Coordinates of N, CA and C in Angstrom, one line a residue:
Q283 N 0.8 -1.2 0.0 CA 0.0 0.0 0.0 C 0.9 1.2 0.0
V284 N 0.5 2.2 -0.8 CA 1.3 3.4 -0.9 C 0.7 4.5 0.1
Q285 N 1.7 5.1 0.8 CA 1.3 6.2 1.7 C 1.8 7.5 1.0
L286 N 0.9 8.5 0.9 CA 1.2 9.7 0.3 C 1.1 10.9 1.3
V287 N 2.1 11.8 1.2 CA 2.1 12.9 2.1 C 2.4 14.2 1.3
E288 N 1.5 15.1 1.3 CA 1.7 16.3 0.5 C 2.3 17.4 1.4
S289 N 3.0 18.3 0.8 CA 3.6 19.4 1.5 C 3.8 20.6 0.5
G290 N 4.1 21.8 1.1 CA 4.4 22.9 0.2 C 3.3 23.9 0.1
G291 N 2.1 23.6 0.7 CA 1.0 24.6 0.6 C 1.3 25.8 1.5
G292 N 0.5 26.8 1.4 CA 0.6 28.0 2.2 C -0.2 29.1 1.7
L293 N 0.1 30.3 2.2 CA -0.6 31.5 1.8 C 0.3 32.3 0.8
V294 N -0.2 32.7 -0.3 CA 0.5 33.4 -1.3 C -0.4 34.5 -1.9
Q295 N 0.2 35.6 -2.4 CA -0.5 36.6 -3.0 C -0.8 36.2 -4.5
A296 N -1.9 36.8 -5.0 CA -2.2 36.5 -6.4 C -1.0 36.9 -7.3
G297 N -0.8 36.0 -8.3 CA 0.4 36.2 -9.1 C 1.6 35.5 -8.7
G298 N 1.6 35.0 -7.4 CA 2.7 34.3 -6.9 C 2.8 32.8 -7.3
S299 N 3.8 32.1 -6.7 CA 4.0 30.7 -7.0 C 4.2 29.9 -5.8
L300 N 3.8 28.6 -5.9 CA 4.1 27.6 -4.9 C 4.4 26.3 -5.6
R301 N 5.2 25.5 -4.9 CA 5.5 24.2 -5.4 C 5.1 23.1 -4.4
L302 N 4.1 22.3 -4.8 CA 3.7 21.3 -3.9 C 4.5 20.0 -4.2
S303 N 4.7 19.3 -3.1 CA 5.4 18.0 -3.2 C 4.5 16.9 -2.7
C304 N 4.6 15.7 -3.2 CA 3.8 14.5 -2.7 C 4.9 13.4 -2.6
A305 N 5.2 13.1 -1.3 CA 6.2 12.1 -1.1 C 5.5 10.8 -0.8
A306 N 5.9 9.8 -1.4 CA 5.4 8.4 -1.2 C 6.3 7.6 -0.4
S307 N 5.6 6.7 0.4 CA 6.4 5.8 1.2 C 5.7 4.4 1.1
R308 N 6.4 3.4 1.7 CA 6.0 2.0 1.8 C 6.2 1.3 0.4
R309 N 6.0 2.0 -0.7 CA 6.2 1.3 -2.0 C 6.7 2.4 -2.9
T310 N 7.4 1.9 -3.9 CA 7.9 2.8 -5.0 C 6.7 3.2 -5.8
I311 N 6.7 4.4 -6.3 CA 5.6 4.9 -7.2 C 6.0 4.7 -8.6
R312 N 7.0 4.0 -8.9 CA 7.6 3.9 -10.2 C 6.5 3.4 -11.2
Y313 N 5.6 2.5 -10.8 CA 4.6 2.0 -11.7 C 3.2 2.5 -11.3
Y314 N 3.2 3.7 -10.8 CA 1.9 4.3 -10.4 C 1.7 5.6 -11.3
A315 N 0.5 5.7 -11.9 CA 0.2 7.0 -12.4 C -0.2 7.9 -11.3
M316 N 0.1 9.1 -11.4 CA -0.1 10.1 -10.3 C -1.0 11.2 -10.7
G317 N -1.7 11.8 -9.8 CA -2.6 12.9 -10.1 C -2.7 13.9 -8.9
W318 N -3.0 15.1 -9.2 CA -3.3 16.1 -8.3 C -4.8 16.5 -8.4
F319 N -5.5 16.7 -7.3 CA -6.9 17.1 -7.3 C -7.0 18.3 -6.3
R320 N -8.0 19.0 -6.3 CA -8.2 20.0 -5.3 C -9.7 20.1 -4.9
Q321 N -9.9 20.6 -3.7 CA -11.3 20.8 -3.3 C -11.4 22.2 -2.5
A322 N -12.2 23.1 -3.1 CA -12.4 24.4 -2.4 C -13.6 24.3 -1.5
P323 N -13.7 25.1 -0.5 CA -14.8 25.1 0.4 C -16.2 25.2 -0.3
G324 N -17.1 24.2 0.0 CA -18.4 24.2 -0.6 C -18.5 23.7 -2.0
K325 N -17.3 23.2 -2.5 CA -17.3 22.7 -3.9 C -16.9 21.2 -3.9
E326 N -17.2 20.6 -5.0 CA -16.7 19.2 -5.1 C -15.2 19.2 -5.5
R327 N -14.7 18.0 -5.2 CA -13.3 17.8 -5.6 C -13.1 17.9 -7.1
E328 N -12.1 18.5 -7.6 CA -11.9 18.6 -9.0 C -10.5 18.2 -9.4
F329 N -10.4 17.6 -10.6 CA -9.1 17.2 -11.2 C -8.2 18.5 -11.5
V330 N -6.9 18.3 -11.3 CA -6.0 19.4 -11.6 C -5.0 19.0 -12.6
A331 N -4.3 17.9 -12.4 CA -3.3 17.5 -13.3 C -3.0 16.0 -13.1
A332 N -2.4 15.3 -14.1 CA -2.1 13.9 -14.0 C -0.8 13.7 -14.8
I333 N -0.1 12.6 -14.4 CA 1.2 12.2 -15.1 C 1.3 10.7 -15.1
S334 N 1.8 10.2 -16.2 CA 2.0 8.8 -16.4 C 3.2 8.4 -15.6
W335 N 3.3 7.0 -15.4 CA 4.4 6.6 -14.5 C 5.8 6.8 -15.1
T336 N 5.8 6.9 -16.5 CA 7.1 7.2 -17.1 C 7.4 8.7 -17.1
G337 N 6.4 9.5 -16.8 CA 6.5 10.9 -16.8 C 6.4 11.6 -18.2
T338 N 6.2 10.7 -19.2 CA 6.2 11.3 -20.6 C 4.9 11.9 -20.9
N339 N 3.8 11.5 -20.3 CA 2.5 12.0 -20.6 C 1.9 12.8 -19.4
T340 N 1.5 14.0 -19.7 CA 0.8 14.8 -18.7 C -0.5 15.4 -19.2
Y341 N -1.4 15.7 -18.3 CA -2.7 16.3 -18.7 C -3.1 17.2 -17.6
Y342 N -3.8 18.3 -18.0 CA -4.2 19.4 -17.1 C -5.6 19.8 -17.3
A343 N -6.2 20.2 -16.2 CA -7.5 20.9 -16.3 C -7.3 22.2 -17.1
D344 N -8.4 22.6 -17.8 CA -8.3 23.8 -18.6 C -8.0 25.0 -17.7
S345 N -8.5 24.9 -16.5 CA -8.4 26.1 -15.6 C -6.9 26.3 -15.1
V346 N -6.1 25.3 -15.2 CA -4.7 25.5 -14.8 C -3.7 25.4 -15.9
K347 N -4.1 25.0 -17.1 CA -3.2 24.8 -18.2 C -2.4 26.1 -18.5
G348 N -1.1 25.9 -18.6 CA -0.2 27.0 -18.9 C 0.3 27.7 -17.6
R349 N -0.3 27.3 -16.5 CA 0.1 27.9 -15.2 C 0.8 26.9 -14.3
F350 N 0.2 25.7 -14.3 CA 0.7 24.6 -13.5 C 1.5 23.6 -14.3
T351 N 2.5 23.0 -13.6 CA 3.2 21.9 -14.2 C 3.4 20.7 -13.2
I352 N 3.0 19.6 -13.7 CA 3.2 18.4 -12.9 C 4.4 17.6 -13.3
S353 N 5.2 17.1 -12.4 CA 6.4 16.4 -12.7 C 6.6 15.3 -11.6
R354 N 7.6 14.4 -11.9 CA 7.8 13.4 -10.9 C 9.3 13.0 -11.0
D355 N 9.8 12.5 -9.8 CA 11.1 12.0 -9.7 C 11.0 10.6 -9.1
N356 N 11.0 9.6 -9.9 CA 10.7 8.2 -9.4 C 11.9 7.8 -8.4
D357 N 13.1 8.3 -8.6 CA 14.1 7.9 -7.7 C 13.9 8.5 -6.3
K358 N 13.3 9.6 -6.3 CA 13.0 10.2 -5.0 C 11.6 9.9 -4.5
N359 N 10.9 9.1 -5.3 CA 9.5 8.7 -4.9 C 8.6 9.9 -4.6
T360 N 8.8 10.9 -5.5 CA 8.1 12.2 -5.2 C 7.5 12.7 -6.5
V361 N 6.3 13.3 -6.3 CA 5.6 14.0 -7.4 C 5.5 15.4 -7.0
Y362 N 5.5 16.3 -8.0 CA 5.5 17.7 -7.8 C 4.4 18.4 -8.6
L363 N 3.9 19.6 -8.0 CA 3.0 20.4 -8.8 C 3.5 21.8 -8.6
Q364 N 4.1 22.4 -9.7 CA 4.6 23.7 -9.7 C 3.4 24.6 -10.1
M365 N 3.1 25.6 -9.3 CA 1.9 26.4 -9.5 C 2.4 27.9 -9.7
N366 N 2.2 28.4 -10.8 CA 2.6 29.8 -11.1 C 1.4 30.6 -11.4
S367 N 1.6 32.0 -11.4 CA 0.5 32.9 -11.7 C -0.8 32.5 -10.9
L368 N -0.6 32.3 -9.7 CA -1.8 31.8 -8.9 C -2.9 32.9 -8.8
K369 N -4.1 32.4 -8.7 CA -5.3 33.2 -8.7 C -6.1 32.9 -7.4
P370 N -6.9 33.8 -6.9 CA -7.7 33.5 -5.7 C -8.6 32.3 -5.9
E371 N -9.0 32.0 -7.1 CA -9.8 30.9 -7.4 C -9.1 29.5 -7.3
D372 N -7.8 29.6 -7.2 CA -7.0 28.4 -7.0 C -7.0 28.0 -5.5
T373 N -7.5 28.8 -4.6 CA -7.6 28.5 -3.2 C -8.3 27.2 -3.0
A374 N -7.7 26.2 -2.3 CA -8.3 24.9 -2.1 C -7.4 24.0 -1.3
V375 N -7.9 22.9 -0.9 CA -7.0 21.9 -0.3 C -6.6 21.0 -1.5
Y376 N -5.3 20.8 -1.7 CA -4.8 20.0 -2.8 C -4.4 18.6 -2.3
Y377 N -4.8 17.7 -3.1 CA -4.6 16.3 -2.8 C -3.8 15.6 -3.9
C378 N -2.9 14.7 -3.4 CA -2.1 13.9 -4.3 C -2.8 12.5 -4.4
A379 N -2.8 11.8 -5.5 CA -3.4 10.5 -5.6 C -2.5 9.6 -6.5
A380 N -2.6 8.3 -6.3 CA -1.8 7.3 -7.0 C -2.7 6.2 -7.5
R381 N -2.3 5.6 -8.6 CA -3.0 4.5 -9.2 C -2.0 3.5 -9.8
L382 N -2.0 2.3 -9.3 CA -1.1 1.3 -9.9 C -1.6 0.9 -11.3
T383 N -0.8 1.0 -12.3 CA -1.2 0.7 -13.7 C -0.1 0.0 -14.5
S384 N -0.5 -0.8 -15.4 CA 0.5 -1.5 -16.3 C 0.7 -0.6 -17.5
E385 N -0.1 0.5 -17.7 CA 0.0 1.3 -18.8 C 1.1 2.4 -18.6
A386 N 2.2 2.2 -19.2 CA 3.4 3.1 -18.9 C 3.0 4.6 -19.3
S387 N 2.2 4.7 -20.3 CA 1.9 6.1 -20.7 C 0.5 6.6 -20.3
G388 N -0.1 5.8 -19.4 CA -1.5 6.1 -19.0 C -1.5 7.2 -18.0
W389 N -2.6 7.9 -18.1 CA -2.9 8.9 -17.0 C -4.4 8.9 -16.8
F390 N -4.8 9.4 -15.6 CA -6.2 9.3 -15.2 C -6.7 10.6 -14.7
G391 N -7.9 11.0 -15.1 CA -8.4 12.3 -14.8 C -9.6 12.3 -13.9
E392 N -10.0 11.1 -13.4 CA -11.2 11.0 -12.5 C -10.7 10.5 -11.1
G393 N -11.3 11.0 -10.1 CA -10.9 10.7 -8.8 C -11.2 9.2 -8.5
Y394 N -12.2 8.6 -9.0 CA -12.6 7.2 -8.7 C -11.5 6.3 -9.3
E395 N -10.7 6.7 -10.2 CA -9.7 5.9 -10.9 C -8.5 5.7 -10.0
Y396 N -8.4 6.5 -8.9 CA -7.2 6.4 -8.1 C -7.5 5.5 -6.8
N397 N -6.4 4.8 -6.4 CA -6.5 3.9 -5.3 C -6.1 4.5 -4.0
Y398 N -5.1 5.4 -4.0 CA -4.5 5.9 -2.8 C -4.5 7.5 -2.9
W399 N -4.7 8.0 -1.7 CA -4.8 9.5 -1.5 C -4.0 10.0 -0.3
G400 N -3.5 11.2 -0.5 CA -2.9 11.8 0.7 C -3.9 12.6 1.5
Q401 N -3.4 13.2 2.5 CA -4.3 14.0 3.4 C -4.6 15.4 3.0
G402 N -3.8 15.9 2.0 CA -4.0 17.2 1.5 C -3.2 18.3 2.1
T403 N -3.0 19.4 1.3 CA -2.3 20.5 1.8 C -3.0 21.8 1.4
Q404 N -3.2 22.7 2.3 CA -4.0 23.9 2.0 C -3.2 24.9 1.2
V405 N -3.8 25.4 0.2 CA -3.3 26.5 -0.6 C -4.3 27.7 -0.6
T406 N -3.8 28.8 -0.1 CA -4.6 30.0 -0.1 C -4.0 31.1 -0.8
V407 N -4.8 31.7 -1.8 CA -4.3 32.8 -2.6 C -5.1 34.0 -2.3
S408 N -4.4 35.0 -1.9 CA -5.1 36.3 -1.5 C -5.0 37.2 -2.7
S409 N -6.1 38.0 -2.7 CA -6.2 39.0 -3.9 C -5.5 40.3 -3.5

């Protein structure tokens, strides 16, 4: 079973940047597709970004495309989400998720497709 711990959240002004990290333990994430999701107060959880376990394929929600970048370092068992040009509407709890898959280039954009989740890290963007 994979254990995921997010970090790097915080308070930032609009236009600023943050880099979230998702550190995995107990198992290597080398064969896991990874994703980032977020949930704002009073709203449903939504997809943010996903990456295949090779790192060659990435996919983003339209709302973050061009501003956020997902990446991974399998040797460090860590996935990252670089967030630039942050907006107040990016305020949410951000969650990391993992799915074991045999598809090296596969990525997944729905929450139900993931098996493991972290506890989340709060990102607050002030205007």
